Short mmCIF file of C-alpha atoms and ligand atoms in Angstrom, two decimals:
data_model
loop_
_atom_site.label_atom_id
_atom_site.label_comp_id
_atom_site.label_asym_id
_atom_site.label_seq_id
_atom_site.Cartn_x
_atom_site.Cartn_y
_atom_site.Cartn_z
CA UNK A 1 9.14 111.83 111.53
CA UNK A 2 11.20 113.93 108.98
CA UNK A 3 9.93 117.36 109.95
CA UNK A 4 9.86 118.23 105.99
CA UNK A 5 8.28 115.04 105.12
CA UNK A 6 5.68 115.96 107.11
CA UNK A 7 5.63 119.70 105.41
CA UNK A 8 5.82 118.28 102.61
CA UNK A 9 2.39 116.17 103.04
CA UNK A 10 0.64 119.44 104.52
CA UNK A 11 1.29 120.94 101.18
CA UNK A 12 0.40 118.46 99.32
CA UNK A 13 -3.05 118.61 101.18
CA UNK A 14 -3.25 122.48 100.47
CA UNK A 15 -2.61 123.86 103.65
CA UNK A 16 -0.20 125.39 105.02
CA UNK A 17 1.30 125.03 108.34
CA UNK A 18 -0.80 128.28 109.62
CA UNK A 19 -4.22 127.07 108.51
CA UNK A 20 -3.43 123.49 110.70
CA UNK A 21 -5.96 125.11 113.42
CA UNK A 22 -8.61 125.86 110.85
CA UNK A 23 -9.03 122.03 109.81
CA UNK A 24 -12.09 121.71 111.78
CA UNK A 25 -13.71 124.79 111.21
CA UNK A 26 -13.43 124.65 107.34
CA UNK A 27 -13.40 120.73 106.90
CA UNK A 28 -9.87 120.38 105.31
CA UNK A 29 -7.81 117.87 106.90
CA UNK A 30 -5.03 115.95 105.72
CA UNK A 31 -4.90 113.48 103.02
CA UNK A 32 -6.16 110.50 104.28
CA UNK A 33 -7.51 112.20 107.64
CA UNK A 34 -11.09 112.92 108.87
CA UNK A 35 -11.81 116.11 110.40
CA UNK A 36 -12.86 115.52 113.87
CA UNK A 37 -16.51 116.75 114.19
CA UNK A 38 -16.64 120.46 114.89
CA UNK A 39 -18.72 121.32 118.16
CA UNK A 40 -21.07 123.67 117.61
CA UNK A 41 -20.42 127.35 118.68
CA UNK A 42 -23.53 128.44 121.08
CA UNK A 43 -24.99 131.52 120.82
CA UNK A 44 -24.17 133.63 123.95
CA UNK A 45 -27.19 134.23 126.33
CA UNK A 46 -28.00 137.13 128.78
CA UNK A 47 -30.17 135.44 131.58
CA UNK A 48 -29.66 138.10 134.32
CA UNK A 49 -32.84 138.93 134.66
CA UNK A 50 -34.78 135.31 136.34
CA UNK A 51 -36.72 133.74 133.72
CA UNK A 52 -35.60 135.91 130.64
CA UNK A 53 -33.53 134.40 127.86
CA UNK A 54 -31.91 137.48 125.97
CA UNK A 55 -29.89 137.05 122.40
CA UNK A 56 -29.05 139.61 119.82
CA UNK A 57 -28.50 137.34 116.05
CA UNK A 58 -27.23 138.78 113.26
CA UNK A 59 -27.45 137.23 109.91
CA UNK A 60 -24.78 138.27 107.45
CA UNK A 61 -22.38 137.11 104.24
CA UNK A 62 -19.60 134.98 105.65
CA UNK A 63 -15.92 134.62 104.31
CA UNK A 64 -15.50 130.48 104.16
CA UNK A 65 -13.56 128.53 101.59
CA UNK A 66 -16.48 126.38 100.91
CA UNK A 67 -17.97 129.01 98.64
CA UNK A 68 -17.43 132.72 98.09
CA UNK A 69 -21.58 133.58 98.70
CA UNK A 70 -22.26 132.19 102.27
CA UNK A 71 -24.21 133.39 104.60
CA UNK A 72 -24.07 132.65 108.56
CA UNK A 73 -25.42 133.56 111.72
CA UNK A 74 -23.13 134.89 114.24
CA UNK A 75 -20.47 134.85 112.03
CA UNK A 76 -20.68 131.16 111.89
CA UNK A 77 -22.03 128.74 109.47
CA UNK A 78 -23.92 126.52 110.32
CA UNK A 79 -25.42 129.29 112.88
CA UNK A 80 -24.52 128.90 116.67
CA UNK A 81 -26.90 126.51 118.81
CA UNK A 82 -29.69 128.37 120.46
CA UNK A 83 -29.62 126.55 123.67
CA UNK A 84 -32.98 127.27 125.36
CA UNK A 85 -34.95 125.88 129.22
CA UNK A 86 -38.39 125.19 129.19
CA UNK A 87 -40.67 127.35 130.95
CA UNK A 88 -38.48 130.81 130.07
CA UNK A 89 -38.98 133.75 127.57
CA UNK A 90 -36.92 134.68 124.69
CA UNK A 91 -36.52 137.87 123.63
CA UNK A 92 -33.94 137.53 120.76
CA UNK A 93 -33.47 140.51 118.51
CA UNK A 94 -32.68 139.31 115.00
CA UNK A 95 -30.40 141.95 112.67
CA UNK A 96 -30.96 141.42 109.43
CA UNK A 97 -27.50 141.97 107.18
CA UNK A 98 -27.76 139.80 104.20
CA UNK A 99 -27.90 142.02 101.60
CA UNK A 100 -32.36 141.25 101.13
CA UNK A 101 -35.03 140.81 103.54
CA UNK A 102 -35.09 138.46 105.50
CA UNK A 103 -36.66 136.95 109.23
CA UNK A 104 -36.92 133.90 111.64
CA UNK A 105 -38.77 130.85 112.26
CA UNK A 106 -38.09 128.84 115.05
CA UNK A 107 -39.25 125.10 113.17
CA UNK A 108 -40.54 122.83 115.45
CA UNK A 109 -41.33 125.15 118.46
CA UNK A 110 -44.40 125.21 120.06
CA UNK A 111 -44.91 128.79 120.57
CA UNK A 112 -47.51 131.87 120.19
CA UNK A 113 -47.45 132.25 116.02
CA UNK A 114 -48.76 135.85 116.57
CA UNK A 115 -47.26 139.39 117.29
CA UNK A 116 -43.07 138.93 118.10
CA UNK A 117 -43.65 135.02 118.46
CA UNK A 118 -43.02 132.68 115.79
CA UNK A 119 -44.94 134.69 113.45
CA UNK A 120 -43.55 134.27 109.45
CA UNK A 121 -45.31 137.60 108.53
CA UNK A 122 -42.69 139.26 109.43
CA UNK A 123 -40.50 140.94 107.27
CA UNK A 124 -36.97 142.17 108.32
CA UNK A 125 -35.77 144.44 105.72
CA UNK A 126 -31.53 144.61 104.98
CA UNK A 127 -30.34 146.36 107.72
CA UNK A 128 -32.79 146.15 110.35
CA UNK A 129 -33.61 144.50 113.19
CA UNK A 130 -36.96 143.33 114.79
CA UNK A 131 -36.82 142.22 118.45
CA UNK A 132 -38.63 138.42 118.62
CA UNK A 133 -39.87 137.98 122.31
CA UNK A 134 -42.39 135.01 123.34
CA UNK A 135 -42.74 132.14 125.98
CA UNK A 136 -41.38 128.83 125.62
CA UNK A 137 -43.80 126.77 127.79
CA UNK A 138 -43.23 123.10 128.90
CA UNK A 139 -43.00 120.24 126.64
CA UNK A 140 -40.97 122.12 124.26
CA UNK A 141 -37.71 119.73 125.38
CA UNK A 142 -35.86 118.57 122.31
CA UNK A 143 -33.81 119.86 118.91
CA UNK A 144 -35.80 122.01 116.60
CA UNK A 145 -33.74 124.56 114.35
CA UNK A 146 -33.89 128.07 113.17
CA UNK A 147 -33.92 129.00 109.67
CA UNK A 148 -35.81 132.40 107.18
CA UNK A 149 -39.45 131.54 106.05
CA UNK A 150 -40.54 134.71 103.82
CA UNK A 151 -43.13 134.91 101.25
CA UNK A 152 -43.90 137.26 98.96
CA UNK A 153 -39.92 136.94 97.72
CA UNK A 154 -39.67 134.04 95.60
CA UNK A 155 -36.95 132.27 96.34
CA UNK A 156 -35.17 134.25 98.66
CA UNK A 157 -35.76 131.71 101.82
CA UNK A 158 -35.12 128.80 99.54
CA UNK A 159 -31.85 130.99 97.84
CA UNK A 160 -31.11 132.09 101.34
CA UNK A 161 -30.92 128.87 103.46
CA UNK A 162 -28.67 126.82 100.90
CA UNK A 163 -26.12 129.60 101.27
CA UNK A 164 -25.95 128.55 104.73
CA UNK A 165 -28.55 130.41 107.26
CA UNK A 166 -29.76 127.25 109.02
CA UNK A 167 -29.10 126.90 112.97
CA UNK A 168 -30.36 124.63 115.69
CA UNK A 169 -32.05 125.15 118.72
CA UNK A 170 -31.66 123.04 121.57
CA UNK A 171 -34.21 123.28 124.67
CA UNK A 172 -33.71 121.94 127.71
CA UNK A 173 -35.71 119.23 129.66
CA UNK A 174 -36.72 120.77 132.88
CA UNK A 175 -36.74 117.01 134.04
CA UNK A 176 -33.67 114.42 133.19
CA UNK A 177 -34.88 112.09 130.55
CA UNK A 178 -33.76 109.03 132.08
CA UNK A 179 -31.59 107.82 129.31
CA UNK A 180 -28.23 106.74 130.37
CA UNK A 181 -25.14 109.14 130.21
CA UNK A 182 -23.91 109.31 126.64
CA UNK A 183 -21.46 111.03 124.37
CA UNK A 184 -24.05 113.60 123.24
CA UNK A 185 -23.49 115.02 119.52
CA UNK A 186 -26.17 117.63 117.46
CA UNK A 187 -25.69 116.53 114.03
CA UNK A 188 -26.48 119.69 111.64
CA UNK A 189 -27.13 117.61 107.95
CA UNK A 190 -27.41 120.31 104.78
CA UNK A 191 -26.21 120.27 101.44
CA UNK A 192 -24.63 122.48 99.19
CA UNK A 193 -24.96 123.18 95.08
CA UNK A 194 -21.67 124.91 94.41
CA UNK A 195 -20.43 125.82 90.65
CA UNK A 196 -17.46 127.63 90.44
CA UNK A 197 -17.16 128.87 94.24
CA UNK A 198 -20.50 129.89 94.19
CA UNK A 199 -24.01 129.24 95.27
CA UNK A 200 -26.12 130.06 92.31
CA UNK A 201 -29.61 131.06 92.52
CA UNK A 202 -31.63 127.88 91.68
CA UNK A 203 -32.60 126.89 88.11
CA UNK A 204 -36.07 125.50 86.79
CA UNK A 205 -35.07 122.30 87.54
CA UNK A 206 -34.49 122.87 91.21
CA UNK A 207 -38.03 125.16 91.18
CA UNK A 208 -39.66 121.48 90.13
CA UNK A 209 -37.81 118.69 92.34
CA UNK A 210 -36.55 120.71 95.10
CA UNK A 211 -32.72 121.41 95.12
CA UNK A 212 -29.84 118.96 96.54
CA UNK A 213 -26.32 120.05 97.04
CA UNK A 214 -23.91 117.88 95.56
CA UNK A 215 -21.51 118.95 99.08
CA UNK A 216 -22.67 117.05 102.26
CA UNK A 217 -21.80 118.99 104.76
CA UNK A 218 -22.08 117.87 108.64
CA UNK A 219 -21.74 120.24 110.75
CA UNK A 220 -20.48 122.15 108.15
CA UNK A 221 -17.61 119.80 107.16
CA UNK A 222 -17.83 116.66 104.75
CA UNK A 223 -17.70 113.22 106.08
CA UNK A 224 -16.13 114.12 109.69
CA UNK A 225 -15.73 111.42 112.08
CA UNK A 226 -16.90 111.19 115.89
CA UNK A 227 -14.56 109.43 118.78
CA UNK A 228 -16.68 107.78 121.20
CA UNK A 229 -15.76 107.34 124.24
CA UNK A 230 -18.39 106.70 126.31
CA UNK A 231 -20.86 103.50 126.54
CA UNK A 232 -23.79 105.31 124.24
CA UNK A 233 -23.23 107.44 121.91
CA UNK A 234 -26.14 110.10 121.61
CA UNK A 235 -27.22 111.59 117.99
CA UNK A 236 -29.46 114.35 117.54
CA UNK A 237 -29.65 115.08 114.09
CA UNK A 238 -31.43 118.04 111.65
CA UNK A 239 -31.81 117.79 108.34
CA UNK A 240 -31.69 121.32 107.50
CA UNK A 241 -31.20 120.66 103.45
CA UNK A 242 -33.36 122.22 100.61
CA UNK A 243 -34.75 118.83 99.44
CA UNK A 244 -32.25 116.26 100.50
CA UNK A 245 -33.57 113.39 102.16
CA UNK A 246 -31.05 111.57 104.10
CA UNK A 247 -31.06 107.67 104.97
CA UNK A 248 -28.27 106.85 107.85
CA UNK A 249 -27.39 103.15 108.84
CA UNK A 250 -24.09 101.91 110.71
CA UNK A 251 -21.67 100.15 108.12
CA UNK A 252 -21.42 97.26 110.74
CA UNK A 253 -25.16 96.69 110.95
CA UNK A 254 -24.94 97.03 114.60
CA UNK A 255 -27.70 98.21 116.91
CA UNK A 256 -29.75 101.62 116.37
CA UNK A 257 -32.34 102.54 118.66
CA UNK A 258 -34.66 105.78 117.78
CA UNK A 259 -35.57 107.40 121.62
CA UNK A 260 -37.36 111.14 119.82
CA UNK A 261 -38.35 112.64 116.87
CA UNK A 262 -38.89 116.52 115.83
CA UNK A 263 -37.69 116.93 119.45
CA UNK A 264 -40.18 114.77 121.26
CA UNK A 265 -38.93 111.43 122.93
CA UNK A 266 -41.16 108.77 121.62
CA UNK A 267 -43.28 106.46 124.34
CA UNK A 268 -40.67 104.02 124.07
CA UNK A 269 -36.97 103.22 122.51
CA UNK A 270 -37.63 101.76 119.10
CA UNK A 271 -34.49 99.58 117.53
CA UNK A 272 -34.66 100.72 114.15
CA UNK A 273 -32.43 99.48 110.77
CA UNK A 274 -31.68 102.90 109.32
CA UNK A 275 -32.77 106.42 110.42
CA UNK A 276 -34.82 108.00 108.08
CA UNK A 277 -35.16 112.12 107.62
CA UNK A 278 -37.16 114.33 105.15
CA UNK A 279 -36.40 117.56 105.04
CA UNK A 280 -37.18 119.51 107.88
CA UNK A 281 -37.34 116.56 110.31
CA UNK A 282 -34.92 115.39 113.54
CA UNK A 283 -34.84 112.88 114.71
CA UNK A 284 -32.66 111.41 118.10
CA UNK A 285 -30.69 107.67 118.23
CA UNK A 286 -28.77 105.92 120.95
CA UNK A 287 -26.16 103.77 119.78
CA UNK A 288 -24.08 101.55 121.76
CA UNK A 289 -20.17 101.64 121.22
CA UNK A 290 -19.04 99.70 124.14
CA UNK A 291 -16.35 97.18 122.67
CA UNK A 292 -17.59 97.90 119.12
CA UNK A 293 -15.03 98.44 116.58
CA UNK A 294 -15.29 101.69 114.52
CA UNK A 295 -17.99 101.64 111.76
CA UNK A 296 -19.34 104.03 109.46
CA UNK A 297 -22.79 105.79 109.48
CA UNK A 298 -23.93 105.03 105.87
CA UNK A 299 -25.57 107.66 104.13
CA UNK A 300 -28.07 105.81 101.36
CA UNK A 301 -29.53 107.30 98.43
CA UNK A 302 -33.66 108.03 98.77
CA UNK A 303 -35.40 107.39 95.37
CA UNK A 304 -37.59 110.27 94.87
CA UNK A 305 -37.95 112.30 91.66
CA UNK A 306 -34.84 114.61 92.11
CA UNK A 307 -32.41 113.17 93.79
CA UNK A 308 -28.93 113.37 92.90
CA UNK A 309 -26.99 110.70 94.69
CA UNK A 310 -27.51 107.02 93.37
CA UNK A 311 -24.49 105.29 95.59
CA UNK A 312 -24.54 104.59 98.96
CA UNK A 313 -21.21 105.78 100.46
CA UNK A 314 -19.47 106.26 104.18
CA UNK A 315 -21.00 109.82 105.34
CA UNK A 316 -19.60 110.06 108.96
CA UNK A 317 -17.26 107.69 110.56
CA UNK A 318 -17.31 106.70 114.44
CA UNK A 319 -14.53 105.64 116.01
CA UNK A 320 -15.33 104.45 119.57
CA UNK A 321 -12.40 104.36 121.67
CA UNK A 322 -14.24 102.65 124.71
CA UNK A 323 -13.71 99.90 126.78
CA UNK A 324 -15.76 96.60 126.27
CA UNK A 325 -18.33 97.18 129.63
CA UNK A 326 -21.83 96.61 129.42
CA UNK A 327 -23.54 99.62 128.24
CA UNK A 328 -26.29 100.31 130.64
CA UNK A 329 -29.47 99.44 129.70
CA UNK A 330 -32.02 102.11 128.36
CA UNK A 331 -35.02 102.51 129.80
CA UNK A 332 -38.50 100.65 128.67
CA UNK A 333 -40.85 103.76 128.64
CA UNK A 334 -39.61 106.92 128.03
CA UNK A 335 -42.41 109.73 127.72
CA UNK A 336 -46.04 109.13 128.79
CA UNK A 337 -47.62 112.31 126.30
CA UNK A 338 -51.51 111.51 126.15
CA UNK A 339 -52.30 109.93 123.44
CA UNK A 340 -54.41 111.62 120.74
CA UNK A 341 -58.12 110.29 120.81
CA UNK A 342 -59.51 109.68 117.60
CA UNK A 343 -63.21 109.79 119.56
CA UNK A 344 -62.83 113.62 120.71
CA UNK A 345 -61.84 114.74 117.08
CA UNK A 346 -64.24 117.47 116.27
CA UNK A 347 -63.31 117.37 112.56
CA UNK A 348 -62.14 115.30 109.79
CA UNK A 349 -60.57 117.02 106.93
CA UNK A 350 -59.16 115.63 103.49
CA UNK A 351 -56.33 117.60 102.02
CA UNK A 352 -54.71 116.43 99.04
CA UNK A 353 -51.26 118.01 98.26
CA UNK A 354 -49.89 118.06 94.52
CA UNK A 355 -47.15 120.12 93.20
CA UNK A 356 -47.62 123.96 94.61
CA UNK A 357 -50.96 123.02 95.49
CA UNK A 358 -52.62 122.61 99.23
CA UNK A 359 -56.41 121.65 98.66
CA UNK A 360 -55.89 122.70 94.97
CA UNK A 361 -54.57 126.07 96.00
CA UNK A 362 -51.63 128.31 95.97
CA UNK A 363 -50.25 130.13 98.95
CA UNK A 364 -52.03 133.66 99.71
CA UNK A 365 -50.90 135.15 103.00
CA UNK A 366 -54.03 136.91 103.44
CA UNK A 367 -56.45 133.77 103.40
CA UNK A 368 -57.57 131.23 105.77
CA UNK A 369 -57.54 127.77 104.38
CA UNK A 370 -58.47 126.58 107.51
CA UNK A 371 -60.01 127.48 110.26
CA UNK A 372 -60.04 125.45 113.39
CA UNK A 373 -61.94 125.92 116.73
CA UNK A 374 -58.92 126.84 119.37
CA UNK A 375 -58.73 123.66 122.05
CA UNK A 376 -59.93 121.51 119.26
CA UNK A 377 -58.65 118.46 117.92
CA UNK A 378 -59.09 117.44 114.08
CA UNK A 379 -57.87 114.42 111.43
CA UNK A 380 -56.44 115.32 108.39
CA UNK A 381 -56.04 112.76 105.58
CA UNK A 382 -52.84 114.38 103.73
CA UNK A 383 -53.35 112.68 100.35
CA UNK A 384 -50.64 112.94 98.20
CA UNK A 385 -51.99 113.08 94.61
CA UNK A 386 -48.56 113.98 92.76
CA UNK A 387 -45.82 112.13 91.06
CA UNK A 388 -43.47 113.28 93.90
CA UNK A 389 -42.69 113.29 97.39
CA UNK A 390 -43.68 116.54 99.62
CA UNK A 391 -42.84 116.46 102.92
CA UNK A 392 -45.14 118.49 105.18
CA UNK A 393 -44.83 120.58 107.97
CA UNK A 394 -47.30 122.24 110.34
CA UNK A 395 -46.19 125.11 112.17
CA UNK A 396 -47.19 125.62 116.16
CA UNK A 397 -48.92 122.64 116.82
CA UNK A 398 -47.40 118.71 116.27
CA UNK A 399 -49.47 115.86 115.41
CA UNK A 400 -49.71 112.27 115.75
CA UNK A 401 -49.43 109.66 112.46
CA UNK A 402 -52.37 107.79 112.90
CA UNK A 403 -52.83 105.83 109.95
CA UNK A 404 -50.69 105.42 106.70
CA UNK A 405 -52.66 104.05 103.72
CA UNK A 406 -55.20 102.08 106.17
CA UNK A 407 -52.58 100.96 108.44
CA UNK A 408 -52.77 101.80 112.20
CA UNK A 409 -48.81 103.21 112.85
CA UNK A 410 -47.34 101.12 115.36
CA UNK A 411 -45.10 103.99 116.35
CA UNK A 412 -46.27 106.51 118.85
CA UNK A 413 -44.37 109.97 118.10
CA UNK A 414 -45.32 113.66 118.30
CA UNK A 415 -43.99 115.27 115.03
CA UNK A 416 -44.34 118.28 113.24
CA UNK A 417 -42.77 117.24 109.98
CA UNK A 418 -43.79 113.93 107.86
CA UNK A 419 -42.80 112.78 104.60
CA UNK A 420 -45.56 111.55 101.99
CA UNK A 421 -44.82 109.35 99.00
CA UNK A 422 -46.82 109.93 95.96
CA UNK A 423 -50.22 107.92 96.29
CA UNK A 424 -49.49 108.33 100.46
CA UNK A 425 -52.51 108.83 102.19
CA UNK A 426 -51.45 109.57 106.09
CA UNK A 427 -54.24 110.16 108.71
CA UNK A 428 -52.95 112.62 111.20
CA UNK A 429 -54.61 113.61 114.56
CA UNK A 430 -53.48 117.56 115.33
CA UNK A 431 -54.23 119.37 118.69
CA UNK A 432 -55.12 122.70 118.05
CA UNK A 433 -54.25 123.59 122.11
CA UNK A 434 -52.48 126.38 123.60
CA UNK A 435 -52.57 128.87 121.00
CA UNK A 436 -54.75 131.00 119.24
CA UNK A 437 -53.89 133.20 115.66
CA UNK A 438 -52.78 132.18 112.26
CA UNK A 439 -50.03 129.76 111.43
CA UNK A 440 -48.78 127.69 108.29
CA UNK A 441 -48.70 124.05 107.08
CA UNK A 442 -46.25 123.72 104.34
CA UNK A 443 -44.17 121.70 102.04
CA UNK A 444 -40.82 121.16 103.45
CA UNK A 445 -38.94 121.09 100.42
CA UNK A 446 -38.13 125.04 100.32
CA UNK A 447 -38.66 125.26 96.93
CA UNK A 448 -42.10 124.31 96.63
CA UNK A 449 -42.68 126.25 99.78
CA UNK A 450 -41.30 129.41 98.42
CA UNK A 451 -43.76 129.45 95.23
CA UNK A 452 -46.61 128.81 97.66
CA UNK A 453 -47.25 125.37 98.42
CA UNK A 454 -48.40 126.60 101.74
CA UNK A 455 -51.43 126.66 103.69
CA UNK A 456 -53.19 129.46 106.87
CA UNK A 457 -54.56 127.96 109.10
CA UNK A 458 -56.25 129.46 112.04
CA UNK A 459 -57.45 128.71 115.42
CA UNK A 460 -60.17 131.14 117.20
CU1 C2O B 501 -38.79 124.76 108.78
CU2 C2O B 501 -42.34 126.62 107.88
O1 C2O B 501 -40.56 125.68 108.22
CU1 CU B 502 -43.17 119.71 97.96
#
């Protein structure tokens, strides 16, 4: 090729020849050209003393051509995978440079919500740093994410975590999972509102419906694509948005099969038509590329009040590059959890949710909604008596769906985040084991969260 012609495309793409190693990391490619999925940076990890995971995070503003106001972690954005073993401790010490105050969750782990643990009562003022430290026991395996939970700002989580602080976690199964060798991808899904290279702070409109981005970003690049090049091709994805609900199906209608979600393998490999993920939720597929030509993974517009897409249109594109064997076969069972026992339930609770409101109530920090016996178990009915769709999340401790309008759910999962359509009524069965202290159920759509459509609850 013409050594200018091909200048001359560069240029015409907006990038010069310098920037051609940036492509990945800022999601500008050629015309025509996908950016290749970026891998995720991981967040460097002292483990010289045995059994001690140490990590120093800092959150800060971050220079990116995707908009002049984002914030990362570790100087990256999304923030670097926290890559984590069963059974160890983590003492991370979180520095707190945004410009406001700030902290950590740690969504979907199953960890002591008091003192330095997963505790959202803290408050990391600009500048300062507060050292998180608390044990990650077993059956903590999966993806789960990081990402600020503060109250008592409005809007400073919700404000904060569009600009860009989101990050996953990954923890590792102290056992192999028995599913067959894969191409194995973390899929970080957000969205972006940006007006003039910036991130504004949110409008009354996004205080009502929650706020969607018009940018997709994957991995912090729009509409990448993935090579394949191995028999299954593993997806763990997060759905880190505001409010965005995202609805993923292959282009070719080709086999899906769901093996975990919110981190936890399921009892068995479901084939599934689309995957399916409110905010806050992950979820895990196996997909097989052997001899498959390249598809698309679909994203399809949710119908909620709020939403801003209405097309459906090609959100990541796989391009398997694998030779036509047999993909081995996955296996029939895959975890063996106990299942929750309706019988031993001590409690049954209704709780309808409406707009801001938990049981007709608005979020006070310094109030118990509800307080459970510690080693209990209980059934909530989560009634959703609104016009809109809340997706709720309990901190500390995951639940089972039991029932969704009447009907036993065929699925058996461990979650911690579930979606509820207006006039939903979703019987849940929650294990109040482990731990003991205060902790928070809460709409997922950050919005409503930040305004206090939240919840205490506490086990003693
Ligand atoms: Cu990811 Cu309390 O939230
Ligand atoms: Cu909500």
């Amino acid at each position: 090729m013409d050594p200018r012609l091909k200048r001359r495309d560069l240029l015409a793409a907006g990038i010069g020849f310098g920037a051609l190693g940036l492509a990945g990391a800022t999601g500008f490619a050629r015309a025509g050209e996908r950016p290749d999925l970026p891998a995720l940076p991981e967040l460097p990890i002292d483990r010289s003393e045995p059994g001690l995971a140490r990590a120093h995070l800092v959150a800060a503003p971050l220079a990116s051509p995707l908009a002049g106001n984002l914030l990362g972690y570790a100087g990256s954005y999304p923030g670097p995978l926290l890559r984590l073993r069963e059974g160890e401790r983590l003492q991370l010490t979180f520095e707190n440079r945004t410009g406001a105050a700030g902290n950590l969750h740690y969504h979907g782990l199953s960890v002591d919500p008091g003192g330095r643990g997963d505790n959202p009562w803290i408050v990391v003022p600009q500048g300062e740093r507060f050292r998180y430290e608390f044990d990650l026991p077993p059956g903590n395996a999966g993806l789960h994410w990081y990402h600020p939970h503060l109250h008592g700002h409005v809007g400073l989580s919700a404000f904060a975590q569009m600009r860009g602080l989101v990050g996953p976690i990954l923890v590792e199964r102290a056992e192999p999972d028995g599913l067959p060798p894969a191409d194995d991808r973390i899929l970080v899904l957000h969205d972006m509102a940006i007006a003039d290279g910036q991130i504004r702070w949110p409008r009354l409109n996004d205080w009502v419906v929650g706020r969607e981005g018009t940018r997709l970003l994957v991995n912090g690049v729009q509409r990448p694509r993935i090579t394949a090049r191995r028999a299954w091709l593993r997806l763990r994805l997060v759905n880190t948005a505001n409010a965005r609900y995202w609805r993923l199906a292959p282009s070719d209608a080709g086999p899906l099969v769901l093996v975990a979600q919110d981190g936890s393998l399921l009892a068995a490999p479901e084939p599934i038509d689309e995957i399916f993920l409110p905010p806050g939720a992950r979820a895990e597929v196996m997909i097989p590329v052997a001899g498959r030509a390249g598809f698309d993974l679909m994203y399809r517009p949710y119908a909620r009040m709020g939403s801003v897409h209405t097309a459906e249109f090609p959100l990541i594109e796989v391009r398997p590059e694998t030779p036509a064997t047999a993909a081995p076969e996955l296996p029939s069972r895959l975890a063996d959890w106990p299942r929750f026992d309706p019988a031993a339930a001590a409690r049954r609770r209704e709780v309808p949710i409406a707009m801001l409101a938990i049981c007709g109530r608005l979020y006070d920090g310094s109030r118990v909604d509800f307080p459970v016996a510690a080693g209990s178990s209980e059934i909530w009915t989560l009634r959703n008596v609104d016009l809109m769709d809340h997706p709720v999340h309990l901190h500390s401790w995951r639940f089972e769906a039991l029932a969704l309008n009447g009907a036993p759910a065929t699925r058996r999962a461990r979650l911690d985040t579930c979606n509820l359509r207006p006039g939903d009524a979703l019987d849940i069965g929650i294990r109040f084991d482990r731990f003991r202290g205060r902790s928070l159920v809460h709409c997922h759509i950050v919005e409503h969260a930040d305004q206090g459509m939240m919840a205490v609850i506490e086990a003693a």
